[in-house]
Coordinates of C-alpha atoms in Angstrom, one line a residue:
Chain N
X11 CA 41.7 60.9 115.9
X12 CA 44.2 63.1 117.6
X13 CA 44.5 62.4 120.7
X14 CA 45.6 65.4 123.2
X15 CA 44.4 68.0 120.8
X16 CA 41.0 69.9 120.9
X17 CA 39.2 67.7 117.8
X18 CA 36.8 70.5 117.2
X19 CA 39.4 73.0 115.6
X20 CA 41.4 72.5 112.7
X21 CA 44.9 71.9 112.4
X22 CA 47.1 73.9 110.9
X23 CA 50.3 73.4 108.7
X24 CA 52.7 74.7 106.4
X25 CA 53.1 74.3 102.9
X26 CA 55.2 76.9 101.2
X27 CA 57.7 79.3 101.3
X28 CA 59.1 82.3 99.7
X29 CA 61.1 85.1 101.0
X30 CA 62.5 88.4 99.7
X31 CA 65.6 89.3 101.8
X32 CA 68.9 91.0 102.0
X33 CA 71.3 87.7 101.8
X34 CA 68.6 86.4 99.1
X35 CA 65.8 86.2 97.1
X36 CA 64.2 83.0 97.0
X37 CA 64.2 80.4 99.9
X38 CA 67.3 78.4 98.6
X39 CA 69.4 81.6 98.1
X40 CA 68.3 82.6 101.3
X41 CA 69.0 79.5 103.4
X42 CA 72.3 78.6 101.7
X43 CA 73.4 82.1 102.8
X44 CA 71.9 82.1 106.1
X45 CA 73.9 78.3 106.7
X46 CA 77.1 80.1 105.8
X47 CA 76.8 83.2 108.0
X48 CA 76.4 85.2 105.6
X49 CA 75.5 88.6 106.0
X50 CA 73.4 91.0 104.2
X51 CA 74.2 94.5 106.0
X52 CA 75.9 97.5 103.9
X53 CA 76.6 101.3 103.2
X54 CA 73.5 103.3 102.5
X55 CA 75.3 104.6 99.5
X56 CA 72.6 107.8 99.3
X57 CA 69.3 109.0 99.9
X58 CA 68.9 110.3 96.5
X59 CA 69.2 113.3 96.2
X60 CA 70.8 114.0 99.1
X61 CA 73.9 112.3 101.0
X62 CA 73.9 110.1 104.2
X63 CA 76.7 111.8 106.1
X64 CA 74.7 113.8 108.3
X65 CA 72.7 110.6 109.8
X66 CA 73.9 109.3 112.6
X67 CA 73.3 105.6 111.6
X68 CA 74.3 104.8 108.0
X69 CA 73.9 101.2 107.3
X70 CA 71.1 99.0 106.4
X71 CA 70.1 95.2 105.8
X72 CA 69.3 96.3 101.9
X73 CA 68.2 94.4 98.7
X74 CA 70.6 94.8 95.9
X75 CA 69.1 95.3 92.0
X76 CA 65.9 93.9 93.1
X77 CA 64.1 93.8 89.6
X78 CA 60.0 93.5 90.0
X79 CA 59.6 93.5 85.9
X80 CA 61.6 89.9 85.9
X81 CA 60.7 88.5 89.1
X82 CA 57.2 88.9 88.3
X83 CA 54.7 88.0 85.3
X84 CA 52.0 90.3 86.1
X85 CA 52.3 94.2 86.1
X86 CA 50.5 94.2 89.1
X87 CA 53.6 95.4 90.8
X88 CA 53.5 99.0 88.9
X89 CA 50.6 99.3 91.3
X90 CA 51.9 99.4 94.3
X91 CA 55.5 100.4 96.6
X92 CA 58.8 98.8 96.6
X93 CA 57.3 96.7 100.1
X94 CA 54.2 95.3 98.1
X95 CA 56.6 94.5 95.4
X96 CA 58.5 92.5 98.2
X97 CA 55.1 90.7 99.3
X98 CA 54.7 90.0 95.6
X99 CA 57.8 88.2 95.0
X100 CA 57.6 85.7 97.8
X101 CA 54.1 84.9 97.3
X102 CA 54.4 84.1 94.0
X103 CA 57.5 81.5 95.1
X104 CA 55.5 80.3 98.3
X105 CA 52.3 79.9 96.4
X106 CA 54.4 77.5 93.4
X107 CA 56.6 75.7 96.3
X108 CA 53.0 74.9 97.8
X109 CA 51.6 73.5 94.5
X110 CA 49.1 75.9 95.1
X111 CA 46.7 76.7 92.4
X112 CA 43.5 79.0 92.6
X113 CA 42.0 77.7 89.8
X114 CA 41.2 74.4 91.4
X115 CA 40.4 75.8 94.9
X116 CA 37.1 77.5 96.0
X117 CA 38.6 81.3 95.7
X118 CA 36.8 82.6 99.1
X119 CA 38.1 79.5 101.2
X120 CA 41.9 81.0 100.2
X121 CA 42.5 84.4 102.7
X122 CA 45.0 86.6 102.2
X123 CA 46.9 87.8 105.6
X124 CA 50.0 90.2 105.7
X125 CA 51.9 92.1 108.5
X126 CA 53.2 95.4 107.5
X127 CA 55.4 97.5 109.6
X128 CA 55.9 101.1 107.6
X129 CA 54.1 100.4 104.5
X130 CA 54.4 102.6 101.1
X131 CA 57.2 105.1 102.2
X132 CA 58.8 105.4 99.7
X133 CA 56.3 107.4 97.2
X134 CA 54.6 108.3 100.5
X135 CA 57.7 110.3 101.6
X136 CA 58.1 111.6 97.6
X137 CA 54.9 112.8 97.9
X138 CA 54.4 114.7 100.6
X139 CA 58.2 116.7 100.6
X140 CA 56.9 117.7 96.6
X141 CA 53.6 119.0 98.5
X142 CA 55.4 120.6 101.2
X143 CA 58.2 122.0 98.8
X144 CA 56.1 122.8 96.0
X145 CA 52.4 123.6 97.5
X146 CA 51.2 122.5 94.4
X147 CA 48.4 119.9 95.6
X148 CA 47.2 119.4 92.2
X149 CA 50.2 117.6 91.7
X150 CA 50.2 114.9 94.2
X151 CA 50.1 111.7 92.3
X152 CA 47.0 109.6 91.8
X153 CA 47.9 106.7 92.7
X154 CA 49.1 108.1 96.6
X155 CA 46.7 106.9 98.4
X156 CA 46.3 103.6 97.1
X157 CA 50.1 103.0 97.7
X158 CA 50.5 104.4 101.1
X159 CA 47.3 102.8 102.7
X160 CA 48.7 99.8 104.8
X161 CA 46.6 97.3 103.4
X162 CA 48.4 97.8 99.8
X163 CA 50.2 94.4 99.6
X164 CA 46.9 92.8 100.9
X165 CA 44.9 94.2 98.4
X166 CA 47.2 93.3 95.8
X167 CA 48.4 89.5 96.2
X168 CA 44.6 89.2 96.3
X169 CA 44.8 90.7 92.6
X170 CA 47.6 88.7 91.7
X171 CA 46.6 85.9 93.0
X172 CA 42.6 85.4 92.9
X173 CA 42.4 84.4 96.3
X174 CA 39.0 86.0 97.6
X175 CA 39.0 85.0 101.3
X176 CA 39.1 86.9 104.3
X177 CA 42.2 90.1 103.4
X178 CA 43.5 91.4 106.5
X179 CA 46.5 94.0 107.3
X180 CA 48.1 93.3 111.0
X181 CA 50.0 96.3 112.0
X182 CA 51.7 95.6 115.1
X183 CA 55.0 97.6 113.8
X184 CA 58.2 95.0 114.6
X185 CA 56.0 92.2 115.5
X186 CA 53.4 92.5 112.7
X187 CA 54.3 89.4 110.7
X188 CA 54.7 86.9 113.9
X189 CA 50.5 88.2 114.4
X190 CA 49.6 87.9 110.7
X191 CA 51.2 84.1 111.0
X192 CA 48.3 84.1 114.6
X193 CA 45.8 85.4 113.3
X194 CA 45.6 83.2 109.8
X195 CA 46.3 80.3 112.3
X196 CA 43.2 81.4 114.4
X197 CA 41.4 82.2 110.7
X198 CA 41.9 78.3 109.7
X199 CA 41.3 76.9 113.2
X200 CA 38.0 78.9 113.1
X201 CA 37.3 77.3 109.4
X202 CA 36.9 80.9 107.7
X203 CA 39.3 79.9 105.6
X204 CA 41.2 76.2 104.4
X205 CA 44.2 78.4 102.8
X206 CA 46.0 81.6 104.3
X207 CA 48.8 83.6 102.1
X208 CA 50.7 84.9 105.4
X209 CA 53.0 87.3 104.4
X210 CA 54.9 90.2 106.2
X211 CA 57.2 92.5 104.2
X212 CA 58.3 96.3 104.8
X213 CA 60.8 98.6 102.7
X214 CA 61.2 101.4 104.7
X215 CA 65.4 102.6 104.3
X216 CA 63.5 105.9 103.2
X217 CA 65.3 109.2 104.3
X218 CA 62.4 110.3 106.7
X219 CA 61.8 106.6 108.3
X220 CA 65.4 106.3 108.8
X221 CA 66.0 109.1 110.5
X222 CA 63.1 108.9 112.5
X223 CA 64.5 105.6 113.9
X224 CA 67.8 107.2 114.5
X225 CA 66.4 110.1 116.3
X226 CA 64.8 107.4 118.2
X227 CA 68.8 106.0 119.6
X228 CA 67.1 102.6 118.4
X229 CA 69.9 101.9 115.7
X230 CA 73.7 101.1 115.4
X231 CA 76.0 103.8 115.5
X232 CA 79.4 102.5 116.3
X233 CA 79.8 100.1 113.1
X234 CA 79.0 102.4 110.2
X235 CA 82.5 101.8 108.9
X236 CA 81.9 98.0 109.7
X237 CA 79.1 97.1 108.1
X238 CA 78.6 93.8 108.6
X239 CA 79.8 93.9 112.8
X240 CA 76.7 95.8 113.4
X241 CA 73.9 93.5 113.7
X242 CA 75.1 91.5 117.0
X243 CA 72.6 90.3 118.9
X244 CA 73.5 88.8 122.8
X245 CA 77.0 90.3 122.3
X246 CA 78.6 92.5 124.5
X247 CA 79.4 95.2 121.9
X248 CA 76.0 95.5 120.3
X249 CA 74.7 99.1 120.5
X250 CA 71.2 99.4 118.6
X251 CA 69.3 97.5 115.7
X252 CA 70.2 97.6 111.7
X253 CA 66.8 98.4 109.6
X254 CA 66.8 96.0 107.1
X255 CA 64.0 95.4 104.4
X256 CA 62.6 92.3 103.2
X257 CA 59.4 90.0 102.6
X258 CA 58.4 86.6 103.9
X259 CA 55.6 84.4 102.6
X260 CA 54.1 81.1 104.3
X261 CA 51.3 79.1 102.8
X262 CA 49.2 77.9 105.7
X263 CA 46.2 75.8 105.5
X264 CA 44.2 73.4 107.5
X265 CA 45.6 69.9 107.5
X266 CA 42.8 68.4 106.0
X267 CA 42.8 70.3 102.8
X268 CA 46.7 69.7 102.8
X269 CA 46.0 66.1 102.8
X270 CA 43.2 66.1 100.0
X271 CA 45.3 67.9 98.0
X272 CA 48.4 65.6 98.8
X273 CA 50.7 68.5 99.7
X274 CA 53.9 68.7 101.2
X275 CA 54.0 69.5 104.4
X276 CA 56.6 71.4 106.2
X277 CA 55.8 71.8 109.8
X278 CA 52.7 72.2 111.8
X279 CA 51.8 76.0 113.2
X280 CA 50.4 74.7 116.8
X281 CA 50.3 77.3 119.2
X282 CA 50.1 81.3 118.8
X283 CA 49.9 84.3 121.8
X284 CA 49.4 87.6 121.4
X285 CA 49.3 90.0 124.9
X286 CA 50.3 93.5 125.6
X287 CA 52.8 95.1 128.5
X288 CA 50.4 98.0 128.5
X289 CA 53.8 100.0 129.6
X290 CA 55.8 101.6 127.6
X291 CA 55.4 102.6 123.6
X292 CA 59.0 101.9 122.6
X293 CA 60.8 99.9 125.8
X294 CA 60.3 96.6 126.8
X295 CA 59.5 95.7 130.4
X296 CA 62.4 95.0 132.1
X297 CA 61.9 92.4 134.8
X298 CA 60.7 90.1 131.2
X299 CA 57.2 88.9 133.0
X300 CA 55.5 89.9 129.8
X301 CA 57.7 88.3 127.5
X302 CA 57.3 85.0 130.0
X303 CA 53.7 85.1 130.2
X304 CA 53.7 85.1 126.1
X305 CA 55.8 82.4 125.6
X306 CA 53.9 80.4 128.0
X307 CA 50.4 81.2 126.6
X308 CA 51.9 80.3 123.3
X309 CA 53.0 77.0 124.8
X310 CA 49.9 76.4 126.4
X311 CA 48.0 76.7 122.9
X312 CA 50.2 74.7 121.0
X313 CA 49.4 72.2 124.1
X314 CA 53.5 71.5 124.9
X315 CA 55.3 71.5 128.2
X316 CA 58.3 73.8 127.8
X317 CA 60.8 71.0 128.1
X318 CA 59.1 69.8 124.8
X319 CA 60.5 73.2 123.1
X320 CA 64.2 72.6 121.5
X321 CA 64.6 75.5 119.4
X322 CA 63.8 79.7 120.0
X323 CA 64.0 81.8 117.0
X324 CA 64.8 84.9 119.2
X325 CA 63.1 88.6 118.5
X326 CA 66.7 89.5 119.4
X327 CA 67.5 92.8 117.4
X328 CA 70.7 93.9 118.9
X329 CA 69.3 96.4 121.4
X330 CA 71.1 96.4 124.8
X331 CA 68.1 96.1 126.9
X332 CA 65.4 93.8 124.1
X333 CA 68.2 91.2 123.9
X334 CA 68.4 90.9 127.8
X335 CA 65.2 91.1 128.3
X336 CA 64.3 88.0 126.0
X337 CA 67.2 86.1 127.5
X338 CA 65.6 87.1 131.4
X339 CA 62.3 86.1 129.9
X340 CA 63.2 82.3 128.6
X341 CA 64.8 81.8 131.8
X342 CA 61.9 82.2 133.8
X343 CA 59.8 80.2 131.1
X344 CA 62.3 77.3 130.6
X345 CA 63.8 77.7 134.0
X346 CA 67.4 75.4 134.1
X347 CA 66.4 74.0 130.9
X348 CA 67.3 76.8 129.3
X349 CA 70.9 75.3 128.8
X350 CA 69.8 72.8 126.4
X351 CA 68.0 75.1 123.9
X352 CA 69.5 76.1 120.5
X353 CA 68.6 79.8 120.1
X354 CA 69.5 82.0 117.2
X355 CA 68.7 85.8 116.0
X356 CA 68.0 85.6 112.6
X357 CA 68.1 89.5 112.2
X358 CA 72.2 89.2 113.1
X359 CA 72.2 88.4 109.1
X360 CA 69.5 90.6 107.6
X361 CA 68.9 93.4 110.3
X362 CA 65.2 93.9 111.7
X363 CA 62.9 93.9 108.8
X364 CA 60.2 95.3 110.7
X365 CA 56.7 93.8 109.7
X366 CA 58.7 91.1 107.7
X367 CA 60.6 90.0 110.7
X368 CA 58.4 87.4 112.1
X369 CA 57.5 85.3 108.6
X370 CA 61.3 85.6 107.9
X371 CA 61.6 83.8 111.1
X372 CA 59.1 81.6 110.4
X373 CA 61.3 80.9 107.0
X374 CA 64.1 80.2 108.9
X375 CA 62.7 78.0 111.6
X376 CA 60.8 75.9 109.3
X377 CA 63.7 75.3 107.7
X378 CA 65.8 74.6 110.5
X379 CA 62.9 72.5 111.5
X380 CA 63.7 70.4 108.3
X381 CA 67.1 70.5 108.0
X382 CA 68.3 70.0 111.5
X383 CA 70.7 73.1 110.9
X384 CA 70.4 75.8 112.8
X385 CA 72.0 79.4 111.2
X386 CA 74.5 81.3 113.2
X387 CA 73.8 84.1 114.7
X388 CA 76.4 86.3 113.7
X389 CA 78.7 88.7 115.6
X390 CA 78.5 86.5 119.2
X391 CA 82.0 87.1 119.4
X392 CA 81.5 87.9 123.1
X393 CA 79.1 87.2 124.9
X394 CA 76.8 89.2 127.2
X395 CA 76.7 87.6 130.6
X396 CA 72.9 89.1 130.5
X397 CA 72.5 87.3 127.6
X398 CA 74.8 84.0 127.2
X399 CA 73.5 80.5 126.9
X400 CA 75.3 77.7 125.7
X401 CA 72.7 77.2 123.0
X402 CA 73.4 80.6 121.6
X403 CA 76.4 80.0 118.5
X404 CA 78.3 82.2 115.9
X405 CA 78.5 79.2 113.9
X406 CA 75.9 76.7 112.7
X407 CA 74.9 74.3 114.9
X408 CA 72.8 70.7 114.1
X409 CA 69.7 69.4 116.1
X410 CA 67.1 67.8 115.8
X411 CA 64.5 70.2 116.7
X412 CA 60.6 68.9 116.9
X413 CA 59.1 72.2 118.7
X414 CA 60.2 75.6 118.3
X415 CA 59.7 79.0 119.3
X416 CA 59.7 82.3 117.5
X417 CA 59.5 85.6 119.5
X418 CA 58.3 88.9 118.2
X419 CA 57.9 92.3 120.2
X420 CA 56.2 95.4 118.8
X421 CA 56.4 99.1 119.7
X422 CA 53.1 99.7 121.2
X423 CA 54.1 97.3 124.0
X424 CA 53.2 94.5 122.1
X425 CA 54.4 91.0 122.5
X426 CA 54.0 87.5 119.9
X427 CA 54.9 84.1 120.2
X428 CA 53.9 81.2 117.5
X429 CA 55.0 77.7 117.8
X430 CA 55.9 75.5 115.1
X431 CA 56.1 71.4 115.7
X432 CA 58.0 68.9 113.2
X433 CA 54.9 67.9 111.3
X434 CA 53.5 64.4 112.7
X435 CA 50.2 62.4 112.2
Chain Z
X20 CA 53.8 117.1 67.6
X21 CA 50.6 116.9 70.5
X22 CA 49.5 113.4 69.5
X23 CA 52.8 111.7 69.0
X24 CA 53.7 112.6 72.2
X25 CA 50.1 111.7 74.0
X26 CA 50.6 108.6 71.9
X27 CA 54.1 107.8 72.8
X28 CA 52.9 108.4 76.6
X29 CA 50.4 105.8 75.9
X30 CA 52.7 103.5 74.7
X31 CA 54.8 103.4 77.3
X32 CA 52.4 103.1 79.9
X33 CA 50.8 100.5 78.1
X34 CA 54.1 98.4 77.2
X35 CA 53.2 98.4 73.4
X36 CA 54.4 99.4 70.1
X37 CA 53.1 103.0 69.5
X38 CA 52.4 102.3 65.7
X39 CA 49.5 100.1 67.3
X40 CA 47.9 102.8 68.9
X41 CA 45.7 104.6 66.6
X42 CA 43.5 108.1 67.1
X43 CA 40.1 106.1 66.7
X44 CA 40.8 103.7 69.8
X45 CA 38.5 104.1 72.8
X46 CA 40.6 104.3 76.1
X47 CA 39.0 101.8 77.8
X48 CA 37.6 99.3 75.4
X49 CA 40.3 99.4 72.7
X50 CA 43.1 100.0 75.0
X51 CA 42.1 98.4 78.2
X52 CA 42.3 101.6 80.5
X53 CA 40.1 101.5 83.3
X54 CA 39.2 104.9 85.5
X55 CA 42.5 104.6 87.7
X56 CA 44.6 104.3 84.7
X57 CA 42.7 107.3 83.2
X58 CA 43.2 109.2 85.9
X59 CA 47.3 108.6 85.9
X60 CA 47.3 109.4 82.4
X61 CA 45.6 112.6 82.5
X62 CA 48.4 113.0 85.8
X63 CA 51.1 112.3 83.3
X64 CA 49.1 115.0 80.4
X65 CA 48.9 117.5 82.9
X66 CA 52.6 117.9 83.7
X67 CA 54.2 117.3 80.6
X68 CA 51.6 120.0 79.3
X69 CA 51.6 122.2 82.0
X70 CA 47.5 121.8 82.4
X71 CA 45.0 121.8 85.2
X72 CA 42.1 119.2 83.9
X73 CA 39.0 119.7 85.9
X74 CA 36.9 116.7 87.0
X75 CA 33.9 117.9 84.6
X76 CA 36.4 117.6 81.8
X77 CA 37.4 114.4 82.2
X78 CA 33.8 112.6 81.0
X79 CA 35.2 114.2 77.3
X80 CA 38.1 111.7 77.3
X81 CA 37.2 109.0 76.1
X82 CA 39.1 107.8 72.5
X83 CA 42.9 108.9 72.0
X84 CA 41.9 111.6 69.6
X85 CA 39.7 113.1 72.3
X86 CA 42.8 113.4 74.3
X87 CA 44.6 115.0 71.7
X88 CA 41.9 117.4 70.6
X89 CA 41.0 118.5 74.4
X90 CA 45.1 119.2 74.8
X91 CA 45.4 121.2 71.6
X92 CA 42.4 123.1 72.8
X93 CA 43.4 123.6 75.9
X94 CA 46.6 124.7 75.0
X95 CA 45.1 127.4 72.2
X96 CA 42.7 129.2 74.3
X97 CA 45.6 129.7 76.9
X98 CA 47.8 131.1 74.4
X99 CA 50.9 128.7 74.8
X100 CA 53.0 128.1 71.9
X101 CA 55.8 126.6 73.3
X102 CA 57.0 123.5 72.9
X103 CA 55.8 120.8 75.8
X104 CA 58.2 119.8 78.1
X105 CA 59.9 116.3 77.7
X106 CA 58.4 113.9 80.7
X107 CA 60.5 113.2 83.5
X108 CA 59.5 109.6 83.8

């Protein structure tokens, strides 16, 4: 029996991994990339048909001759946008690195959970300038609503996959990954399901979304001829988030059926909170009691003391006041101890994602859980006095790291923090 | 000229050899379409043929021929005679 642990819920651990992102596609790619400090960001060449110049913010975290047809065995992928085609791919890697095979398990124990940010903008944007332009509404495609409905990608890994469990869509824009990651944790605990496909993706570099965002002043501006400066969380000289696009898959599942099923496990998912600021729709709260009082109901779940925690895979998009905020917040949470924490922004290397940001954390952190290396986060040439801790590196750092963090804030005034632990009997 | 081209369409939505896809096949037994797909093809009909198909018109599609005879109906009693356009997919 575990002692210290509520006996009457399930544990819950990882299995697999895949990921879809801009420094790779596939976790070993992606890792090997992320160790160097690599980084993913670009020129938006075009928005075909039309040219970039007249955007204010013209550089993206983007995926390079990504090729659904060979990454994929089904044509399931026709089906659906260039995001569900994300969610595709790194399910189909998560599910083999699990060993996970439908055939053998009971199909409605295995649920499928994704976060999606945007969804299917890419023919949802086609579609409505030919209506607009056109007014021909005979001509609006078939398959439109199918595509653009946010629970696409759900609705199809459950195709591609068999699994006929709970199939949920968590839409929490930038945090919606970090809650589908939650809420299959809470799915497992609650025994609805022994297996949940967690996946967050989003593929939204689409003229309308784009500029959208840069009306919003939320992205870079000053590094359009400097690509890969842009994305530079906790520095002084950051000045706005880089959209990036991407996919991240986790297989979790209770830790029983892990064990009767001998599988490998990467690290435990042991604590998850979800609260809102109820204050603002785009900006943080700025005294970071929100961001606090997440973090330590996510501690409190996970049932660790916050000098237990080793490791925070930061929200941390570049913004001038999210970054601070964060950094005010895990002050108040880990108090002086702060100084000792190893904290990273994976989004310095692949931009913010949107609703694939949190299960590319979780990628990351897992890994970094098993490794002992921590990426970089790139661009901390100088540091923020808001935001510096001695934790905080522009070059990989190794540690030992047994409980870790991962933040994730949402428009909406929405706030996630899950907790992973080095896996232990 | 009509049924090599609703043929080719076929084909490549489909992913196989044209010169398997004969006039007799049924749409969905034969050839595996179900409604959705049916629906995108007759999307795909309409615009390289420049038709409207009505929802009442759609029950009459049924085997590949069908297709072909309702187009070349379709496109006599409106009087066209020109050539249909290429696709743009």
């Amino acid at each position: 029996m575990e002692s210290g642990l509520n006996v009457m819920t399930q544990r819950v651990v990882i299995t697999g991994l895949g990921v879809v992102s801009p420094i790779g596609i596939g976790v070993c790619e992606f890792w090997k990339a992320a160790l160097e400090g690599r980084c993913g960001i670009s020129a938006i060449r075009s928005f075909d048909p039309f040219p970039v110049d007249d955007y204010r913010s013209r550089i993206a975290g983007q995926i390079e001759n990504f090729s659904p047809d060979e990454l994929l065995d089904s044509p399931h992928w026709q089906r659906v946008d260039r995001y569900a085609q994300f969610g595709l791919v790194s399910v189909k890697e998560a599910m083999a690195d699990a060993g996970l095979l439908l055939e053998r398990e009971d199909p409605h124990r295995v649920g499928v959970i994704v976060g999606v940010g945007m969804g299917g903008m890419v023919m949802g944007e086609r579609e409505i300038t030919q209506l607009y332009e056109q007014q021909r509404p005979q001509r609006v495609h078939p398959n439109f609503i199918p595509v653009i409905t946010l629970n696409s990608a759900s609705g199809i890994i459950a195709l591609a996959t068999g699994a006929k469990g709970p199939n949920l869509t968590i839409s929490t824009a930038c945090s919606s990954s970090a809650h589908a990651i939650g809420q299959a944790l809470e799915c497992i605990r609650n025994a609805r399901a022994d297996v949940v496909i967690t996946v967050g993706a989003d593929a939204s570099i689409t003229p309308l979304v784009f500029a959208g965002f840069c009306s919003l002043r939320a992205l870079s501006t000053k590094y359009n001829d400097t690509p890969t400066k842009a994305s530079r969380p906790f520095d002084r000289g950051r000045d706005g988030f880089v959209m990036g696009e991407g996919a991240g898959a986790l297989i979790l599942e209770s830790l029983d059926h892990a064990r009767s099923r001998q599988a490998r496990i990467y690290a435990e998912v042991a604590g998850y909170a979800a609260t809102s600021e109820a204050y603002h729709m785009v900006i943080p709260k700025e005294d970071g009691d929100e961001v606090a009082t997440t973090m330590t109901f996510a501690l409190r779940d996970a049932g660790v003391a916050p000098d237990e925690v080793g490791y925070i895979n930061a929200h941390a998009t570049s913004t001038s006041v999210g970054d601070a905020v964060e950094i005010k917040a895990l002050k108040k949470v880990f108090e002086h101890r702060v100084e000792k924490l190893a904290v990273n922004a994976t989004k310095s290397m692949i931009g913010h994602t949107l609703g694939a940001a949190g299960a590319i954390a979780a990628v990351a952190t897992t890994m970094e859980i098993q490794t002992g290396k921590i990426h970089p986060t790139l661009n901390y040439d100088d540091p923020d006095p808001a935001c510096a801790l001695p934790g905080i590196s522009a070059s990989m750092q190794e540690r030992k790291i047994d409980v870790a963090l991962i933040n994730a804030f949402g428009f909406g005034s929405n706030n996630a923090a899950v907790v992973l632990k080095r896996f232990a009997e | 000229m009509i049924a090599d081209q609703i043929v080719t369409a076929l084909a490549d939505y489909l992913k196989r050899d044209k010169k398997s896809i004969q006039l007799n096949h049924t749409l969905r037994e034969d050839l595996g379409l179900d409604s959705m797909s049916t629906i995108e093809l007759v999307y795909q009909i309409e615009d390289v043929f420049d038709l409207e198909v009505p929802n009442e018109d759609l029950v009459k599609l049924t085997t590949v021929g069908s297709v072909v005879d309702y187009v070349e109906n379709r496109l006599r009693l409106s009087g066209k005679t020109k050539a249909p356009k290429q696709s743009e997919s």
